[in-house]
PDB file of N, CA and C in Angstrom:
ATOM      1  N   UNK Z   1     -21.540  20.991   1.562  1.00 88.00           N
ATOM      2  CA  UNK Z   1     -22.356  20.081   1.852  1.00 88.00           C
ATOM      3  C   UNK Z   1     -21.311  18.279   1.167  1.00 88.00           C
ATOM      4  N   UNK Z   2     -20.594  18.628   0.326  1.00 87.00           N
ATOM      5  CA  UNK Z   2     -20.246  17.170  -0.299  1.00 87.00           C
ATOM      6  C   UNK Z   2     -19.119  17.312   0.659  1.00 87.00           C
ATOM      7  N   UNK Z   3     -18.315  18.178   0.468  1.00 90.00           N
ATOM      8  CA  UNK Z   3     -16.392  17.896   1.274  1.00 90.00           C
ATOM      9  C   UNK Z   3     -16.668  17.295   2.517  1.00 90.00           C
ATOM     10  N   UNK Z   4     -18.072  18.001   3.980  1.00 93.00           N
ATOM     11  CA  UNK Z   4     -18.397  17.752   4.665  1.00 93.00           C
ATOM     12  C   UNK Z   4     -18.820  16.152   4.790  1.00 93.00           C
ATOM     13  N   UNK Z   5     -19.599  15.437   3.829  1.00 92.00           N
ATOM     14  CA  UNK Z   5     -19.946  14.275   3.708  1.00 92.00           C
ATOM     15  C   UNK Z   5     -18.761  13.425   3.344  1.00 92.00           C
ATOM     16  N   UNK Z   6     -17.848  13.441   2.155  1.00 89.00           N
ATOM     17  CA  UNK Z   6     -16.580  12.896   2.033  1.00 89.00           C
ATOM     18  C   UNK Z   6     -15.579  13.117   3.601  1.00 89.00           C
ATOM     19  N   UNK Z   7     -15.573  14.022   4.072  1.00 92.00           N
ATOM     20  CA  UNK Z   7     -14.315  14.223   5.386  1.00 92.00           C
ATOM     21  C   UNK Z   7     -15.124  13.517   6.368  1.00 92.00           C
ATOM     22  N   UNK Z   8     -16.225  13.360   6.593  1.00 95.00           N
ATOM     23  CA  UNK Z   8     -17.205  12.498   7.679  1.00 95.00           C
ATOM     24  C   UNK Z   8     -16.454  10.691   6.951  1.00 95.00           C
ATOM     25  N   UNK Z   9     -17.073  10.498   6.348  1.00 90.00           N
ATOM     26  CA  UNK Z   9     -16.329   9.124   5.636  1.00 90.00           C
ATOM     27  C   UNK Z   9     -15.134   8.873   5.600  1.00 90.00           C
ATOM     28  N   UNK Z  10     -14.036   9.793   5.356  1.00 90.00           N
ATOM     29  CA  UNK Z  10     -12.934   9.371   5.690  1.00 90.00           C
ATOM     30  C   UNK Z  10     -12.481   9.105   7.019  1.00 90.00           C
ATOM     31  N   UNK Z  11     -12.988  10.221   8.095  1.00 94.00           N
ATOM     32  CA  UNK Z  11     -13.153   9.750   9.683  1.00 94.00           C
ATOM     33  C   UNK Z  11     -13.470   8.359  10.039  1.00 94.00           C
ATOM     34  N   UNK Z  12     -14.863   8.061   9.596  1.00 93.00           N
ATOM     35  CA  UNK Z  12     -15.717   6.811   9.920  1.00 93.00           C
ATOM     36  C   UNK Z  12     -14.525   5.962   9.197  1.00 93.00           C
ATOM     37  N   UNK Z  13     -14.324   5.581   8.275  1.00 87.00           N
ATOM     38  CA  UNK Z  13     -13.304   4.601   7.529  1.00 87.00           C
ATOM     39  C   UNK Z  13     -12.286   4.336   8.177  1.00 87.00           C
ATOM     40  N   UNK Z  14     -11.257   5.631   8.720  1.00 88.00           N
ATOM     41  CA  UNK Z  14     -10.164   5.412   9.742  1.00 88.00           C
ATOM     42  C   UNK Z  14     -10.604   4.588  10.817  1.00 88.00           C
ATOM     43  N   UNK Z  15     -11.899   5.017  11.797  1.00 92.00           N
ATOM     44  CA  UNK Z  15     -12.711   4.571  12.929  1.00 92.00           C
ATOM     45  C   UNK Z  15     -12.513   3.013  12.442  1.00 92.00           C
ATOM     46  N   UNK Z  16     -13.022   2.797  11.661  1.00 90.00           N
ATOM     47  CA  UNK Z  16     -13.480   1.394  11.458  1.00 90.00           C
ATOM     48  C   UNK Z  16     -12.623   0.408  11.591  1.00 90.00           C
ATOM     49  N   UNK Z  17     -11.036   0.901  10.424  1.00 87.00           N
ATOM     50  CA  UNK Z  17     -10.162   0.209  10.567  1.00 87.00           C
ATOM     51  C   UNK Z  17      -8.983   0.119  11.785  1.00 87.00           C
ATOM     52  N   UNK Z  18      -9.314   1.032  12.928  1.00 90.00           N
ATOM     53  CA  UNK Z  18      -8.532   0.919  13.712  1.00 90.00           C
ATOM     54  C   UNK Z  18      -9.631   0.489  14.764  1.00 90.00           C
ATOM     55  N   UNK Z  19     -10.665  -0.050  14.672  1.00 93.00           N
ATOM     56  CA  UNK Z  19     -11.132  -0.345  15.522  1.00 93.00           C
ATOM     57  C   UNK Z  19     -11.420  -2.244  15.468  1.00 93.00           C
ATOM     58  N   UNK Z  20     -10.918  -2.270  14.044  1.00 90.00           N
ATOM     59  CA  UNK Z  20     -11.072  -4.107  13.356  1.00 90.00           C
ATOM     60  C   UNK Z  20      -9.600  -4.416  13.711  1.00 90.00           C
ATOM     61  N   UNK Z  21      -8.641  -3.326  14.085  1.00 89.00           N
ATOM     62  CA  UNK Z  21      -7.363  -3.816  14.393  1.00 89.00           C
ATOM     63  C   UNK Z  21      -7.109  -4.096  16.078  1.00 89.00           C
ATOM     64  N   UNK Z  22      -8.282  -3.670  16.378  1.00 92.00           N
ATOM     65  CA  UNK Z  22      -8.181  -4.478  17.890  1.00 92.00           C
ATOM     66  C   UNK Z  22      -8.715  -5.973  18.038  1.00 92.00           C
ATOM     67  N   UNK Z  23      -9.474  -6.161  16.541  1.00 92.00           N
ATOM     68  CA  UNK Z  23      -9.965  -7.408  17.113  1.00 92.00           C
ATOM     69  C   UNK Z  23      -9.391  -8.711  16.189  1.00 92.00           C
ATOM     70  N   UNK Z  24      -8.575  -7.720  15.302  1.00 87.00           N
ATOM     71  CA  UNK Z  24      -7.885  -9.157  14.414  1.00 87.00           C
ATOM     72  C   UNK Z  24      -6.399  -8.627  14.282  1.00 87.00           C
ATOM     73  N   UNK Z  25      -5.411  -9.727  13.629  1.00 86.00           N
ATOM     74  CA  UNK Z  25      -3.880  -9.220  13.478  1.00 86.00           C
ATOM     75  C   UNK Z  25      -4.358  -8.030  12.269  1.00 86.00           C
ATOM     76  N   UNK Z  26      -3.115  -7.214  12.837  1.00 84.00           N
ATOM     77  CA  UNK Z  26      -3.190  -6.031  12.017  1.00 84.00           C
ATOM     78  C   UNK Z  26      -2.359  -5.941  10.332  1.00 84.00           C
ATOM     79  N   UNK Z  27      -1.713  -7.034  10.769  1.00 78.00           N
ATOM     80  CA  UNK Z  27      -1.302  -7.511   8.917  1.00 78.00           C
ATOM     81  C   UNK Z  27      -2.627  -8.114   8.346  1.00 78.00           C
ATOM     82  N   UNK Z  28      -3.619  -8.365   8.693  1.00 79.00           N
ATOM     83  CA  UNK Z  28      -4.770  -8.906   7.966  1.00 79.00           C
ATOM     84  C   UNK Z  28      -5.616  -7.802   7.307  1.00 79.00           C
ATOM     85  N   UNK Z  29      -5.791  -6.991   8.398  1.00 82.00           N
ATOM     86  CA  UNK Z  29      -6.421  -5.689   8.751  1.00 82.00           C
ATOM     87  C   UNK Z  29      -5.974  -4.952   7.533  1.00 82.00           C
ATOM     88  N   UNK Z  30      -4.259  -4.630   7.577  1.00 78.00           N
ATOM     89  CA  UNK Z  30      -3.611  -4.054   5.944  1.00 78.00           C
ATOM     90  C   UNK Z  30      -4.093  -4.486   4.913  1.00 78.00           C
ATOM     91  N   UNK Z  31      -3.651  -5.671   5.113  1.00 76.00           N
ATOM     92  CA  UNK Z  31      -3.911  -6.584   3.663  1.00 76.00           C
ATOM     93  C   UNK Z  31      -5.493  -5.895   2.637  1.00 76.00           C
ATOM     94  N   UNK Z  32      -6.488  -6.570   3.880  1.00 78.00           N
ATOM     95  CA  UNK Z  32      -7.915  -5.790   3.265  1.00 78.00           C
ATOM     96  C   UNK Z  32      -7.711  -4.356   2.917  1.00 78.00           C
ATOM     97  N   UNK Z  33      -6.867  -3.426   3.565  1.00 78.00           N
ATOM     98  CA  UNK Z  33      -7.599  -2.342   3.662  1.00 78.00           C
ATOM     99  C   UNK Z  33      -6.850  -1.550   2.169  1.00 78.00           C
ATOM    100  N   UNK Z  34      -5.467  -2.544   1.857  1.00 75.00           N
ATOM    101  CA  UNK Z  34      -5.178  -2.857   0.479  1.00 75.00           C
ATOM    102  C   UNK Z  34      -6.071  -2.332  -0.562  1.00 75.00           C
ATOM    103  N   UNK Z  35      -6.892  -3.904  -0.579  1.00 78.00           N
ATOM    104  CA  UNK Z  35      -7.442  -4.274  -1.142  1.00 78.00           C
ATOM    105  C   UNK Z  35      -8.705  -3.194  -1.799  1.00 78.00           C
ATOM    106  N   UNK Z  36      -8.694  -2.157  -1.268  1.00 80.00           N
ATOM    107  CA  UNK Z  36      -9.796  -0.926  -1.731  1.00 80.00           C
ATOM    108  C   UNK Z  36      -8.876   0.008  -2.760  1.00 80.00           C
ATOM    109  N   UNK Z  37      -7.579  -0.097  -3.382  1.00 79.00           N
ATOM    110  CA  UNK Z  37      -7.272  -0.160  -4.039  1.00 79.00           C
ATOM    111  C   UNK Z  37      -8.022  -0.235  -5.867  1.00 79.00           C
ATOM    112  N   UNK Z  38      -8.580  -2.247  -5.786  1.00 82.00           N
ATOM    113  CA  UNK Z  38      -9.474  -2.733  -6.839  1.00 82.00           C
ATOM    114  C   UNK Z  38     -10.418  -1.701  -6.942  1.00 82.00           C
ATOM    115  N   UNK Z  39     -11.363  -1.728  -6.014  1.00 84.00           N
ATOM    116  CA  UNK Z  39     -12.947  -1.072  -5.920  1.00 84.00           C
ATOM    117  C   UNK Z  39     -12.442  -0.023  -6.353  1.00 84.00           C
ATOM    118  N   UNK Z  40     -11.390   1.071  -5.961  1.00 85.00           N
ATOM    119  CA  UNK Z  40     -11.337   2.671  -6.317  1.00 85.00           C
ATOM    120  C   UNK Z  40     -10.961   3.029  -8.096  1.00 85.00           C
ATOM    121  N   UNK Z  41     -10.637   1.599  -8.371  1.00 86.00           N
ATOM    122  CA  UNK Z  41      -9.547   1.875  -9.835  1.00 86.00           C
ATOM    123  C   UNK Z  41     -11.140   1.434 -10.596  1.00 86.00           C
ATOM    124  N   UNK Z  42     -11.751   0.491 -10.155  1.00 86.00           N
ATOM    125  CA  UNK Z  42     -13.022  -0.191 -10.966  1.00 86.00           C
ATOM    126  C   UNK Z  42     -13.748   0.642 -10.734  1.00 86.00           C
ATOM    127  N   UNK Z  43     -14.069   1.750  -9.821  1.00 89.00           N
ATOM    128  CA  UNK Z  43     -15.134   2.650  -9.666  1.00 89.00           C
ATOM    129  C   UNK Z  43     -14.541   3.982 -10.547  1.00 89.00           C
ATOM    130  N   UNK Z  44     -13.591   4.264 -10.926  1.00 88.00           N
ATOM    131  CA  UNK Z  44     -13.148   5.336 -11.849  1.00 88.00           C
ATOM    132  C   UNK Z  44     -13.490   4.846 -13.088  1.00 88.00           C
ATOM    133  N   UNK Z  45     -12.927   3.779 -13.169  1.00 89.00           N
ATOM    134  CA  UNK Z  45     -13.398   3.287 -14.736  1.00 89.00           C
ATOM    135  C   UNK Z  45     -14.210   3.323 -15.079  1.00 89.00           C
ATOM    136  N   UNK Z  46     -15.101   2.516 -14.341  1.00 91.00           N
ATOM    137  CA  UNK Z  46     -16.698   1.872 -14.674  1.00 91.00           C
ATOM    138  C   UNK Z  46     -17.373   3.690 -14.746  1.00 91.00           C
ATOM    139  N   UNK Z  47     -17.243   4.404 -13.815  1.00 91.00           N
ATOM    140  CA  UNK Z  47     -18.455   5.331 -13.561  1.00 91.00           C
ATOM    141  C   UNK Z  47     -18.037   6.872 -13.501  1.00 91.00           C
ATOM    142  N   UNK Z  48     -16.410   7.026 -13.973  1.00 90.00           N
ATOM    143  CA  UNK Z  48     -16.265   8.408 -14.069  1.00 90.00           C
ATOM    144  C   UNK Z  48     -15.291   7.939 -15.189  1.00 90.00           C
ATOM    145  N   UNK Z  49     -15.422   6.631 -15.735  1.00 90.00           N
ATOM    146  CA  UNK Z  49     -14.808   6.632 -17.752  1.00 90.00           C
ATOM    147  C   UNK Z  49     -13.094   7.053 -17.760  1.00 90.00           C
ATOM    148  N   UNK Z  50     -12.535   6.881 -16.357  1.00 90.00           N
ATOM    149  CA  UNK Z  50     -10.971   7.255 -16.509  1.00 90.00           C
ATOM    150  C   UNK Z  50     -10.381   5.778 -17.476  1.00 90.00           C
ATOM    151  N   UNK Z  51      -9.633   6.390 -18.231  1.00 91.00           N
ATOM    152  CA  UNK Z  51      -8.552   5.140 -19.112  1.00 91.00           C
ATOM    153  C   UNK Z  51      -7.678   4.409 -17.787  1.00 91.00           C
ATOM    154  N   UNK Z  52      -7.546   2.955 -17.545  1.00 89.00           N
ATOM    155  CA  UNK Z  52      -6.611   2.596 -16.740  1.00 89.00           C
ATOM    156  C   UNK Z  52      -5.636   2.122 -18.023  1.00 89.00           C
ATOM    157  N   UNK Z  53      -4.195   3.191 -17.414  1.00 91.00           N
ATOM    158  CA  UNK Z  53      -3.207   2.904 -18.404  1.00 91.00           C
ATOM    159  C   UNK Z  53      -2.196   1.777 -17.883  1.00 91.00           C
ATOM    160  N   UNK Z  54      -1.225   1.481 -18.778  1.00 93.00           N
ATOM    161  CA  UNK Z  54      -0.534   0.331 -18.444  1.00 93.00           C
ATOM    162  C   UNK Z  54       0.059   0.665 -16.731  1.00 93.00           C
ATOM    163  N   UNK Z  55       0.735   2.320 -16.665  1.00 93.00           N
ATOM    164  CA  UNK Z  55       1.374   2.517 -15.475  1.00 93.00           C
ATOM    165  C   UNK Z  55       0.138   2.058 -14.334  1.00 93.00           C
ATOM    166  N   UNK Z  56      -0.629   2.454 -14.403  1.00 88.00           N
ATOM    167  CA  UNK Z  56      -1.673   2.864 -13.548  1.00 88.00           C
ATOM    168  C   UNK Z  56      -1.979   0.918 -12.892  1.00 88.00           C
ATOM    169  N   UNK Z  57      -2.317  -0.200 -14.489  1.00 89.00           N
ATOM    170  CA  UNK Z  57      -2.093  -1.763 -14.359  1.00 89.00           C
ATOM    171  C   UNK Z  57      -1.553  -1.972 -12.804  1.00 89.00           C
ATOM    172  N   UNK Z  58       0.036  -1.307 -13.593  1.00 92.00           N
ATOM    173  CA  UNK Z  58       1.661  -2.199 -12.856  1.00 92.00           C
ATOM    174  C   UNK Z  58       1.120  -1.990 -11.502  1.00 92.00           C
ATOM    175  N   UNK Z  59       0.527  -0.775 -10.988  1.00 87.00           N
ATOM    176  CA  UNK Z  59       0.800   0.139  -9.512  1.00 87.00           C
ATOM    177  C   UNK Z  59      -0.365  -0.399  -9.017  1.00 87.00           C
ATOM    178  N   UNK Z  60      -1.613  -1.134  -9.554  1.00 85.00           N
ATOM    179  CA  UNK Z  60      -2.329  -1.555  -8.413  1.00 85.00           C
ATOM    180  C   UNK Z  60      -2.348  -3.490  -8.188  1.00 85.00           C
ATOM    181  N   UNK Z  61      -0.937  -3.599  -9.739  1.00 88.00           N
ATOM    182  CA  UNK Z  61      -1.095  -4.760  -9.450  1.00 88.00           C
ATOM    183  C   UNK Z  61       0.152  -4.699  -8.285  1.00 88.00           C
ATOM    184  N   UNK Z  62       0.889  -4.375  -8.097  1.00 89.00           N
ATOM    185  CA  UNK Z  62       1.964  -4.166  -7.222  1.00 89.00           C
ATOM    186  C   UNK Z  62       1.432  -4.240  -5.604  1.00 89.00           C
ATOM    187  N   UNK Z  63       0.696  -3.005  -5.785  1.00 83.00           N
ATOM    188  CA  UNK Z  63      -0.323  -2.940  -4.547  1.00 83.00           C
ATOM    189  C   UNK Z  63      -0.856  -4.089  -3.723  1.00 83.00           C
ATOM    190  N   UNK Z  64      -1.796  -5.141  -4.793  1.00 81.00           N
ATOM    191  CA  UNK Z  64      -2.303  -5.973  -4.432  1.00 81.00           C
ATOM    192  C   UNK Z  64      -1.190  -7.250  -4.167  1.00 81.00           C
ATOM    193  N   UNK Z  65      -0.483  -7.118  -5.071  1.00 86.00           N
ATOM    194  CA  UNK Z  65       1.032  -8.522  -4.644  1.00 86.00           C
ATOM    195  C   UNK Z  65       1.295  -8.013  -2.861  1.00 86.00           C
ATOM    196  N   UNK Z  66       1.670  -6.473  -2.678  1.00 82.00           N
ATOM    197  CA  UNK Z  66       1.783  -6.048  -1.256  1.00 82.00           C
ATOM    198  C   UNK Z  66       0.959  -6.757  -0.567  1.00 82.00           C
ATOM    199  N   UNK Z  67       0.131  -6.818  -0.676  1.00 77.00           N
ATOM    200  CA  UNK Z  67      -1.305  -6.957   0.281  1.00 77.00           C
ATOM    201  C   UNK Z  67      -1.462  -8.587   0.543  1.00 77.00           C
ATOM    202  N   UNK Z  68      -0.880  -9.199  -0.393  1.00 80.00           N
ATOM    203  CA  UNK Z  68      -1.191 -10.547  -0.537  1.00 80.00           C
ATOM    204  C   UNK Z  68       0.185 -11.005   0.595  1.00 80.00           C
ATOM    205  N   UNK Z  69       1.196 -10.360   0.149  1.00 83.00           N
ATOM    206  CA  UNK Z  69       2.759 -10.718   1.057  1.00 83.00           C
ATOM    207  C   UNK Z  69       2.346 -10.371   2.272  1.00 83.00           C
ATOM    208  N   UNK Z  70       1.705  -8.907   2.908  1.00 77.00           N
ATOM    209  CA  UNK Z  70       1.578  -8.815   3.739  1.00 77.00           C
ATOM    210  C   UNK Z  70       0.722 -10.182   4.724  1.00 77.00           C
ATOM    211  N   UNK Z  71      -0.344 -10.112   3.871  1.00 73.00           N
ATOM    212  CA  UNK Z  71      -1.016 -11.162   4.615  1.00 73.00           C
ATOM    213  C   UNK Z  71      -0.997 -13.067   4.829  1.00 73.00           C
ATOM    214  N   UNK Z  72       0.030 -13.187   4.075  1.00 81.00           N
ATOM    215  CA  UNK Z  72       0.611 -14.360   4.285  1.00 81.00           C
ATOM    216  C   UNK Z  72       2.009 -14.285   4.621  1.00 81.00           C
ATOM    217  N   UNK Z  73       2.548 -13.662   5.103  1.00 73.00           N
ATOM    218  CA  UNK Z  73       3.910 -13.714   5.776  1.00 73.00           C
ATOM    219  C   UNK Z  73       3.816 -13.367   7.611  1.00 73.00           C
TER     220      UNK Z  73
END
């Protein structure tokens, strides 16, 4: 059941992103989707008690920087 729920949420997320791309510029939607990395990392650190290493933090910052560049170019 958990797998079915996760799969359904994944399909819904993809569908919402495609729908949003019909209403707004693709770059803005892509940049917004990339910020989900921040939320996933926060949940992993807070709820799952995962350690945020320097390597992981650099990867997160690079993804966020890429989203910012996409948004403003």
